[in-house]
mmCIF file of C-alpha atoms in Angstrom:
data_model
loop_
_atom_site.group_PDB
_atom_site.id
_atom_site.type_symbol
_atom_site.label_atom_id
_atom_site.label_comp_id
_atom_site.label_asym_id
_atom_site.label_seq_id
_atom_site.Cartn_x
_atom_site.Cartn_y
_atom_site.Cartn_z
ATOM 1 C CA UNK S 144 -10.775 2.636 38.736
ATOM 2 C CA UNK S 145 -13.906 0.897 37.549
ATOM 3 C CA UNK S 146 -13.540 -2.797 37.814
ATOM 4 C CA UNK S 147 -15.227 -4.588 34.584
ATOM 5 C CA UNK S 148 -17.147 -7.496 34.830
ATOM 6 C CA UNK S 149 -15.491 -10.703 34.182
ATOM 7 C CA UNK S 150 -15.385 -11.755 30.343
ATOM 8 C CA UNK S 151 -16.319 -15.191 29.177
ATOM 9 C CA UNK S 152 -13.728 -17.384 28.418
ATOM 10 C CA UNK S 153 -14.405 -17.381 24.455
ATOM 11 C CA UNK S 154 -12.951 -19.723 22.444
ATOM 12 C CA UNK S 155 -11.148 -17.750 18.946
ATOM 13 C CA UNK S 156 -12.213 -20.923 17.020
ATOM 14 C CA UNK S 157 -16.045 -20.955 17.553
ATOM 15 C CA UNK S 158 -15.829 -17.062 17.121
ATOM 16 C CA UNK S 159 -14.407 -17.949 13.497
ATOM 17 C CA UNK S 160 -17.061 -20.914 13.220
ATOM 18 C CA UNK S 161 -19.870 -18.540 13.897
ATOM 19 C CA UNK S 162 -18.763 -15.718 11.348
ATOM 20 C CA UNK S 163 -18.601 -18.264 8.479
ATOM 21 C CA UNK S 164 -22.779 -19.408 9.590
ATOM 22 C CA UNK S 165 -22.868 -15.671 9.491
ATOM 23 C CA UNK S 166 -21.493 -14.715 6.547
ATOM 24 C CA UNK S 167 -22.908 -17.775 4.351
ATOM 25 C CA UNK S 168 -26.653 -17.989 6.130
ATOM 26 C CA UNK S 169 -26.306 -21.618 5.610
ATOM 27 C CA UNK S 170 -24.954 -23.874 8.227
ATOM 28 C CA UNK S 171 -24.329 -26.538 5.334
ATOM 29 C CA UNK S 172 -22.146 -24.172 3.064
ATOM 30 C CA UNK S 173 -20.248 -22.678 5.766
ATOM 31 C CA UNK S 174 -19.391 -26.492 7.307
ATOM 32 C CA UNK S 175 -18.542 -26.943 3.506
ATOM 33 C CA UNK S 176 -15.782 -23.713 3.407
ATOM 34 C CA UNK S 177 -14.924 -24.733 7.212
ATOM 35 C CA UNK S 178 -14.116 -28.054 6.251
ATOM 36 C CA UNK S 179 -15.759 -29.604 9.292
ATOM 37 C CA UNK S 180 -19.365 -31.876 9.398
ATOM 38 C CA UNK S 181 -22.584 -29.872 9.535
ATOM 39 C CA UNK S 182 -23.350 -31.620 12.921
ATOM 40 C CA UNK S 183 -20.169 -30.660 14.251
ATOM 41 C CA UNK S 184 -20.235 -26.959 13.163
ATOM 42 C CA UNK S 185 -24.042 -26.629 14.974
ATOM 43 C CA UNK S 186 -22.429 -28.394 18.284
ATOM 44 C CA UNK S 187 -19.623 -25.740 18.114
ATOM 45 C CA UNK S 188 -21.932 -22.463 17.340
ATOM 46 C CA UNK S 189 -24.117 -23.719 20.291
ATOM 47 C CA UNK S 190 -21.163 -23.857 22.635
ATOM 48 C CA UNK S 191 -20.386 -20.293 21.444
ATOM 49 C CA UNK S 192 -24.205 -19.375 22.372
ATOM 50 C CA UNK S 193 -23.428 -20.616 25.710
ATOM 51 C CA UNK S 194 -20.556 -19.093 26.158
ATOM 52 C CA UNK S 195 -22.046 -15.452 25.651
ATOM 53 C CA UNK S 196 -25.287 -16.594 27.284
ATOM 54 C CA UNK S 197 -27.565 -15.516 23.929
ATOM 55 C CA UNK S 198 -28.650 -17.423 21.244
ATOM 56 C CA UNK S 199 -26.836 -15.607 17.779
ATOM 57 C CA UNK S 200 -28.525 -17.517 14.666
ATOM 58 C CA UNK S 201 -32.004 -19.021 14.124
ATOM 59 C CA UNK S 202 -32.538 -21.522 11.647
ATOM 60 C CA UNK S 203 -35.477 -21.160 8.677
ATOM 61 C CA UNK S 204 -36.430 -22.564 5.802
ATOM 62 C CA UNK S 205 -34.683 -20.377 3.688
ATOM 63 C CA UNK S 206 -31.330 -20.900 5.805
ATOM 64 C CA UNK S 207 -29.978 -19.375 9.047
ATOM 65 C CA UNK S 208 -30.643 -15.735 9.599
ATOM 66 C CA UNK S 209 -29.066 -13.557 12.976
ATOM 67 C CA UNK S 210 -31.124 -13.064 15.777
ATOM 68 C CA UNK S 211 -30.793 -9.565 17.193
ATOM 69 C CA UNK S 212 -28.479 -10.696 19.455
ATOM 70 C CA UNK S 213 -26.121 -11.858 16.638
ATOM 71 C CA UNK S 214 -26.534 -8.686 14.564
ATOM 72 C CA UNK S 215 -24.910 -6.922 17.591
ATOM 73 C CA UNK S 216 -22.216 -10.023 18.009
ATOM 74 C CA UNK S 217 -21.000 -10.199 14.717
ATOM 75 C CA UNK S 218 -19.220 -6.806 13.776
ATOM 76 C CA UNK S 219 -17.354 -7.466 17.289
ATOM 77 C CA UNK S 220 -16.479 -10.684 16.402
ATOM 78 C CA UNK S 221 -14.674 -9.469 13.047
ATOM 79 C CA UNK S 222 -13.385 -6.984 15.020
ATOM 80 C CA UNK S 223 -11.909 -9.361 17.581
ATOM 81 C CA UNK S 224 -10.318 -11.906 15.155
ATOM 82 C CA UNK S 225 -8.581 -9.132 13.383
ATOM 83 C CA UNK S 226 -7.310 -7.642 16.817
ATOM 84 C CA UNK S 227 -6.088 -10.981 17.622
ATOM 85 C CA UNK S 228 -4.425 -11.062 14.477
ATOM 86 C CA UNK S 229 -2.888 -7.660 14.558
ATOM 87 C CA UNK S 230 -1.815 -8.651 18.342
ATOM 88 C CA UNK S 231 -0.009 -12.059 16.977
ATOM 89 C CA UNK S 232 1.564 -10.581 14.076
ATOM 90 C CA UNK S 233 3.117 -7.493 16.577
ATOM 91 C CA UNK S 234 4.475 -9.847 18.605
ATOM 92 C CA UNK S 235 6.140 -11.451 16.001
ATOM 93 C CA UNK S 236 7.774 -8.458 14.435
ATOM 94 C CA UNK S 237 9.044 -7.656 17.839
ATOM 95 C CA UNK S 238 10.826 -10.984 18.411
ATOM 96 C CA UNK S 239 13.540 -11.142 15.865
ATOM 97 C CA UNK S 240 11.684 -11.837 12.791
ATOM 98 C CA UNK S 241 12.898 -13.897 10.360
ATOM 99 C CA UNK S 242 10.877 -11.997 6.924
ATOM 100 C CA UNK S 243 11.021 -8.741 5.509
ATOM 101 C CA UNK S 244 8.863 -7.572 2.887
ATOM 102 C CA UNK S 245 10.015 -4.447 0.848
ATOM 103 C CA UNK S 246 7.321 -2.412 -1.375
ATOM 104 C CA UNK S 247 8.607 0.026 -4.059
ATOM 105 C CA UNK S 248 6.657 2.299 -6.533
ATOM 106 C CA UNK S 249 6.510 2.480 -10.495
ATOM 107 C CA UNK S 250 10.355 3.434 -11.373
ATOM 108 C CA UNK S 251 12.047 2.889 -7.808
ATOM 109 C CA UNK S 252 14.404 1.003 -7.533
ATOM 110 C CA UNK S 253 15.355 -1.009 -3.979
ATOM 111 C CA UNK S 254 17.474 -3.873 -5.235
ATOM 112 C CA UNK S 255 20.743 -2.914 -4.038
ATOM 113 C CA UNK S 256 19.227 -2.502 -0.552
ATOM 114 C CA UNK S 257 17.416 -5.722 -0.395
ATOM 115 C CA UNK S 258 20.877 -7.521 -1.481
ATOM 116 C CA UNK S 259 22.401 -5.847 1.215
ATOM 117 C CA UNK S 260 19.699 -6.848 3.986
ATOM 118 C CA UNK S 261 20.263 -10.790 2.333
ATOM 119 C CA UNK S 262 23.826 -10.834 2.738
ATOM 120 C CA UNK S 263 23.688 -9.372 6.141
ATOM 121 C CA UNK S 264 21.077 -11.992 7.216
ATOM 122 C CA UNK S 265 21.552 -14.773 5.075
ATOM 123 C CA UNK S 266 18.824 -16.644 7.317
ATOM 124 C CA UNK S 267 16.148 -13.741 6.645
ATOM 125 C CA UNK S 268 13.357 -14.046 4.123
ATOM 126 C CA UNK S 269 13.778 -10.729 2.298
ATOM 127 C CA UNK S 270 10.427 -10.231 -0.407
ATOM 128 C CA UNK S 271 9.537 -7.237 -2.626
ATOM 129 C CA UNK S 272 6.363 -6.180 -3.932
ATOM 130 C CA UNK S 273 5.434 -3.372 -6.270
ATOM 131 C CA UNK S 274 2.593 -1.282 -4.993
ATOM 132 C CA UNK S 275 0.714 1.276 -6.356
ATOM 133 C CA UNK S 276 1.082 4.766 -6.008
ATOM 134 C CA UNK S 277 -1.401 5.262 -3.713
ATOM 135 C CA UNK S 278 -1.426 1.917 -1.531
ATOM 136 C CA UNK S 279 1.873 3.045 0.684
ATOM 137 C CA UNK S 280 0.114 3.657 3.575
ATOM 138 C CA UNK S 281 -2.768 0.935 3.487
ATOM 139 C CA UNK S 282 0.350 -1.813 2.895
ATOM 140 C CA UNK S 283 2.276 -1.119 5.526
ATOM 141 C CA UNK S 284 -0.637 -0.601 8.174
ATOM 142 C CA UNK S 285 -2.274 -4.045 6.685
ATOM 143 C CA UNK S 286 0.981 -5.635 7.232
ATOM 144 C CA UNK S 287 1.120 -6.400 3.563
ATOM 145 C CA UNK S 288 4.851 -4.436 3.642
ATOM 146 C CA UNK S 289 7.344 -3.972 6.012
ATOM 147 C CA UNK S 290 8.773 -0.898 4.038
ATOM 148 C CA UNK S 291 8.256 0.939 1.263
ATOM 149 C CA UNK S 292 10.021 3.139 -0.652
ATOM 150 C CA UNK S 293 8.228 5.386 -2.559
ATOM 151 C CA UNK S 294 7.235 8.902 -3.795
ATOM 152 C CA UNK S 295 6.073 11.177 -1.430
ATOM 153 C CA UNK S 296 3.170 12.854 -1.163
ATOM 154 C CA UNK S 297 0.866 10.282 0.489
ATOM 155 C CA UNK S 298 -0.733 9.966 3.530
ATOM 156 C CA UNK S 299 2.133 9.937 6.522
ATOM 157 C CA UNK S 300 -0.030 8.995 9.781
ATOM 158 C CA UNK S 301 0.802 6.326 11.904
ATOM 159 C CA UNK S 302 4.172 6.143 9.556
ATOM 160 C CA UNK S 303 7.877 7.100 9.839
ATOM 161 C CA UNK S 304 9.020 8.662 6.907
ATOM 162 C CA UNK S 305 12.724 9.669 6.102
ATOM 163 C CA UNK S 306 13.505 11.895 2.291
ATOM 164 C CA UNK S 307 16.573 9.374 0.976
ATOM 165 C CA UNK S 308 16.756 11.578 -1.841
ATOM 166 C CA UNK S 309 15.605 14.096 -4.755
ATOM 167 C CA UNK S 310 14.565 14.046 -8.161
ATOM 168 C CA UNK S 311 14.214 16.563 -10.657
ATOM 169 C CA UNK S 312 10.593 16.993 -12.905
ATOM 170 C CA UNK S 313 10.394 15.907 -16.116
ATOM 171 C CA UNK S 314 7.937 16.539 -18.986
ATOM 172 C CA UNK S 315 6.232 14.070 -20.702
ATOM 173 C CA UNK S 316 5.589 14.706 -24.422
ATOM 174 C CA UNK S 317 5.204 13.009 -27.324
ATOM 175 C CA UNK S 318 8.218 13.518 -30.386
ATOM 176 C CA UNK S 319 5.955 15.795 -32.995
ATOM 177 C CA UNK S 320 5.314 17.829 -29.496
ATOM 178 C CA UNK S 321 6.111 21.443 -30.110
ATOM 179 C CA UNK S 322 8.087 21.781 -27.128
ATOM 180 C CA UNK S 323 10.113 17.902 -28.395
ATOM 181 C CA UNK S 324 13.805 18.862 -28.626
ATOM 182 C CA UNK S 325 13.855 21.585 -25.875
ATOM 183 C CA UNK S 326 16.805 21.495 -23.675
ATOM 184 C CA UNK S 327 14.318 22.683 -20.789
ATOM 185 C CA UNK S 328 11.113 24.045 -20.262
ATOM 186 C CA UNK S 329 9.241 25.926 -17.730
ATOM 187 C CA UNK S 330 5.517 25.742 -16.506
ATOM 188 C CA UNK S 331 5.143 29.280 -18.460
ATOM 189 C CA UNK S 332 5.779 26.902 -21.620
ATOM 190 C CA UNK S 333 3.082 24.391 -20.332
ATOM 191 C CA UNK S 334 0.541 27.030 -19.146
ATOM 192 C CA UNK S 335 -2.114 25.906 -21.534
ATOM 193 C CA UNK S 336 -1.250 22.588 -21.934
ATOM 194 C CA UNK S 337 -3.930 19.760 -20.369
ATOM 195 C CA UNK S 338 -2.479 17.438 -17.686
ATOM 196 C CA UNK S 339 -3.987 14.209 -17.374
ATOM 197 C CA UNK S 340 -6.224 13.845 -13.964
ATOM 198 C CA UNK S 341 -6.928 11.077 -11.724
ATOM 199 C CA UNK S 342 -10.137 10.688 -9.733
ATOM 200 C CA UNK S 343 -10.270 9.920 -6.326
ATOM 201 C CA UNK S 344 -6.550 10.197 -6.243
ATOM 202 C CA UNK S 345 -5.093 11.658 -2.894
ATOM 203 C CA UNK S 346 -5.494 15.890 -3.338
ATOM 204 C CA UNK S 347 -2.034 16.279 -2.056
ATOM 205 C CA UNK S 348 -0.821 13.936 -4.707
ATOM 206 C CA UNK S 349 -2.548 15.086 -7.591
ATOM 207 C CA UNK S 350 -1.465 18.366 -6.485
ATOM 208 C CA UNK S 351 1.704 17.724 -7.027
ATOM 209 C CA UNK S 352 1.882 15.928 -10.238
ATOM 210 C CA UNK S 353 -0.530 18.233 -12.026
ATOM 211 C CA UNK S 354 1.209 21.456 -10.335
ATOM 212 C CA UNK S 355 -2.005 22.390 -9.523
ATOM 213 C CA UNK S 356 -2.420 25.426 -8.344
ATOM 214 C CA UNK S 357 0.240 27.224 -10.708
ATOM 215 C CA UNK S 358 2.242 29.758 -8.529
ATOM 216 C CA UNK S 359 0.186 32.829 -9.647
ATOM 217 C CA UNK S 360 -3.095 31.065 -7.894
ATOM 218 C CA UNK S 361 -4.661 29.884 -11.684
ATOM 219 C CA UNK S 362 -5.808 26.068 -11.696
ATOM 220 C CA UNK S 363 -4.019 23.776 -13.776
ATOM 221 C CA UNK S 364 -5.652 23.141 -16.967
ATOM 222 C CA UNK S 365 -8.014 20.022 -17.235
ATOM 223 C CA UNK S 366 -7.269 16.345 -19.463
ATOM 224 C CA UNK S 367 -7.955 13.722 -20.212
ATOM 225 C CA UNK S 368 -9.309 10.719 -17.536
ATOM 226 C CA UNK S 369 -7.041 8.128 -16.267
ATOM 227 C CA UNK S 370 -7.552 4.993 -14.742
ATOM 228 C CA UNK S 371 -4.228 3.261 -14.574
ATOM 229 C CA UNK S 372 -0.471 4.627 -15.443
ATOM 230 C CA UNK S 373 -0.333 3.091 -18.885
ATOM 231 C CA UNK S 374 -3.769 5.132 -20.088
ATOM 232 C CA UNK S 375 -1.684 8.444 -19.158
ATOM 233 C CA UNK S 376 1.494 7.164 -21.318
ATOM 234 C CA UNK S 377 -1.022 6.725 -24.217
ATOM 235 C CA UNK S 378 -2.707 9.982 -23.960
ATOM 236 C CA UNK S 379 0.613 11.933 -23.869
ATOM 237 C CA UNK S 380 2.006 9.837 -26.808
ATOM 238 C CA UNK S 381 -1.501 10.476 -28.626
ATOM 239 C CA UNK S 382 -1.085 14.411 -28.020
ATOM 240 C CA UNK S 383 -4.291 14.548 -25.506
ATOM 241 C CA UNK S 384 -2.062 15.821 -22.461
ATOM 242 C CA UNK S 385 1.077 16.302 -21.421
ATOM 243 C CA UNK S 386 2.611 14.922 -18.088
ATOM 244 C CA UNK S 387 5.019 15.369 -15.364
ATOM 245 C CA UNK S 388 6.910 12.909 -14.097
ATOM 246 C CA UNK S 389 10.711 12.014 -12.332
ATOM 247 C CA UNK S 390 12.681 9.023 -11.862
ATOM 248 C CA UNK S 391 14.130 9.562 -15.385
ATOM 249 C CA UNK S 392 17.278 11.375 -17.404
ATOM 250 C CA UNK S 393 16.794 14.489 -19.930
ATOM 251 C CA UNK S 394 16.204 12.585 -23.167
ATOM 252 C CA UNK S 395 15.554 8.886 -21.569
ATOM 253 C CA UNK S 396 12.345 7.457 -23.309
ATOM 254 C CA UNK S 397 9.676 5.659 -21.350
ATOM 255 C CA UNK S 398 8.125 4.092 -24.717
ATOM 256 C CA UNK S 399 9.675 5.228 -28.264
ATOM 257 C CA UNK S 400 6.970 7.797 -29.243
ATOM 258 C CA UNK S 401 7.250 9.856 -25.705
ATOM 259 C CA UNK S 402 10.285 11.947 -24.504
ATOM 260 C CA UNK S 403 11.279 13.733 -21.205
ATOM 261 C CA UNK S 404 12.641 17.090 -21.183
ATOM 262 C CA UNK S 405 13.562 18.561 -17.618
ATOM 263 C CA UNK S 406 11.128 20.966 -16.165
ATOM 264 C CA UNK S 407 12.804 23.799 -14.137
ATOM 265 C CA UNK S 408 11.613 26.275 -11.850
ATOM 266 C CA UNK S 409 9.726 23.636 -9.838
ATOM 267 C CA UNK S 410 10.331 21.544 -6.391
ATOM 268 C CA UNK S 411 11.445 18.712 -7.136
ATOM 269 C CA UNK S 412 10.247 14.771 -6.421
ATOM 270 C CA UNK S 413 11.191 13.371 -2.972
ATOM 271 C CA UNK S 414 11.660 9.689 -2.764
ATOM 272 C CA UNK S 415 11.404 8.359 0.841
ATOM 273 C CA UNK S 416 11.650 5.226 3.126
ATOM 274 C CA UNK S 417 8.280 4.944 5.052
ATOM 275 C CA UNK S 418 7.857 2.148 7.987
ATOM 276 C CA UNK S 419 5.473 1.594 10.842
ATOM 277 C CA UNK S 420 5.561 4.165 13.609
ATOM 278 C CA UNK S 421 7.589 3.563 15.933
ATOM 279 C CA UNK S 422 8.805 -0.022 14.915
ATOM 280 C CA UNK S 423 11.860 -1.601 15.559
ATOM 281 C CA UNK S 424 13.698 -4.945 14.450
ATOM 282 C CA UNK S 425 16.665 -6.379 13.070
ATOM 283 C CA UNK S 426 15.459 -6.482 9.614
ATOM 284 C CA UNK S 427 13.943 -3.033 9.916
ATOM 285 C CA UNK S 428 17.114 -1.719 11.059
ATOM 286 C CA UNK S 429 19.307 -3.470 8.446
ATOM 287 C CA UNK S 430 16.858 -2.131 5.559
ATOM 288 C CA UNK S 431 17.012 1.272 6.378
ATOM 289 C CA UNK S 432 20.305 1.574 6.550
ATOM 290 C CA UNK S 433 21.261 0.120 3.601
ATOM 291 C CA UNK S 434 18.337 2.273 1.767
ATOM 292 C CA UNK S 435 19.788 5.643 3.060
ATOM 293 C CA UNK S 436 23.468 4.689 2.257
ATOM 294 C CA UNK S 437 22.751 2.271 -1.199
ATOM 295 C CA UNK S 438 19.543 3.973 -2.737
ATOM 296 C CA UNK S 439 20.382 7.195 -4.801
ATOM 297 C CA UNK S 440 18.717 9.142 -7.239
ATOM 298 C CA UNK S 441 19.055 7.803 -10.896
ATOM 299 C CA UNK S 442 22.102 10.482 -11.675
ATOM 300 C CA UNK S 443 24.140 9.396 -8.748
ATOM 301 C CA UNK S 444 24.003 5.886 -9.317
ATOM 302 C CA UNK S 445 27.422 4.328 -9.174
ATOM 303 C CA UNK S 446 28.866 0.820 -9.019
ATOM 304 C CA UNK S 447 28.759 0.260 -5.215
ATOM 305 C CA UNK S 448 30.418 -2.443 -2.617
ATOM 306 C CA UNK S 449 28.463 -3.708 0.082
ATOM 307 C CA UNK S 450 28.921 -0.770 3.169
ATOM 308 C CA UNK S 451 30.743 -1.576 6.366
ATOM 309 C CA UNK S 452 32.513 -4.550 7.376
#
């Protein structure tokens, strides 16, 4: 095996001090957002220098700009804080941590396991965060959630992912809707009909929610733009689209002027539990089992005591 060379013994600290010069051009600012004396913060970047045996910044009249040197040193040196980061915050998870923080999409529901996990571990911090529909997979590999429960599809690398349960489609229409008052429909019914579109959304995703394509090969029809989930709920209630959703009953109203009637003939929503790959804790552990045994689709949902003993 190759032996490497010996690395310098750099100090995480100066790394930090030098990204701020860096970032800001301006040893004065960056002392400023650092907190420290401009003197101090040049002693500190020239100990770095000396350290890596190359001189990183050069001072001008304008400010500080990166010698060629530092243009090379300074995407490593982000990428070395944020390993070191990722490395502490690992190592924490792995010793029995003492936080938990739960994300949920629009409509879910994680409340009874998150009461579950508290009175388990009455000495755990136990947080929930709503996250968007398509931020599953960035939160949990940015360490901004622990788990999230949420509707697949999105992106599953580097996750676990476990189905906790169904829900049927529903269509979204507004009440002078010719199709209002249905018992059911089908996507014959809503072959014409314009779904509201997302860009940039995940394929797979708006796949699914737009049923596109239909079964016979055709592309769903076009709508109107959407930015955010309230924009569709207006354009459906205005009589611009129509929309497919779950996580409601026949009839249940998300807003007075829209209803939901089931829509058959179609797979239905899965709602899953998605974690880090491979990750194990006491927390962890705790959650998911109280999500697969507590968290149940809408129709199921019974008063329930606390599982176990």
């Amino acid at each position: 095996m190759t032996e490497l060379p010996p690395a310098p013994d750099l100090e995480l600290r100066l790394v930090r001090y030098f990204i701020a010069v860096a970032e800001q051009r301006h040893f004065g600012r960056a002392a400023e957002a650092l907190h420290i004396t401009q003197p101090s913060l040049s002693r500190q970047v020239r100990r770095l220098e000396e350290q890596l045996g190359a001189r990183l910044l050069d001072r001008t009249p304008q400010g500080t700009r990166l010698t060629e040197a530092g243009e090379v040193f300074l995407p490593r040196a982000k990428a070395l804080l944020r390993s070191t980061a990722q490395a502490a915050a690992e190592t924490r998870a792995a010793a029995e941590p003492s936080r938990l923080t739960v994300g949920y999409m629009a409509n879910l529901y994680v409340t009874p396991a998150v009461r579950e996990v508290r009175r388990r571990h009455p000495d755990a911090d136990v947080h929930v965060v709503h996250l968007a529909y398509d931020d599953v997979r960035a939160a949990l590999l940015e360490r901004r959630a622990d788990a999230v429960v949420g509707r697949l599809p999105f992106p599953t690398a580097e996750l676990d992912v476990t189905v906790l349960y169904d829900e049927p489609r529903l269509l979204l229409v507004p009440l002078d809707h010719r199709l209002a008052g249905k018992e059911s429909v089908t996507l014959d019914d809503i072959a014409d009909e314009p779904l509201p579109q997302t860009p940039g959304a995940d394929p797979a995703w708006s796949a699914f929610w737009r049923i596109d394509p239909r079964p016979d090969g055709r592309p769903a029809p076009g709508g109107p733009v959407i930015r955010a989930l309230e924009d569709k709920f207006e354009f459906v209630a205005d009589g611009q689209a129509v929309a497919i959703t779950a996580g409601l009953q026949p009839g249940q109203t998300i807003r007075p002027d829209i209803m939901a009637i089931p829509l058959h003939g179609v797979e239905p929503s899965h709602v899953a539990l998605a974690t880090r790959s491979g990750e194990h804790n006491r927390l962890l552990s705790a959650f998911r089992k109280a999500a697969r045994t507590l968290l149940k689709a809408p129709a199921e949902q019974t008063e329930e005591l606390p599982y176990g003993s």
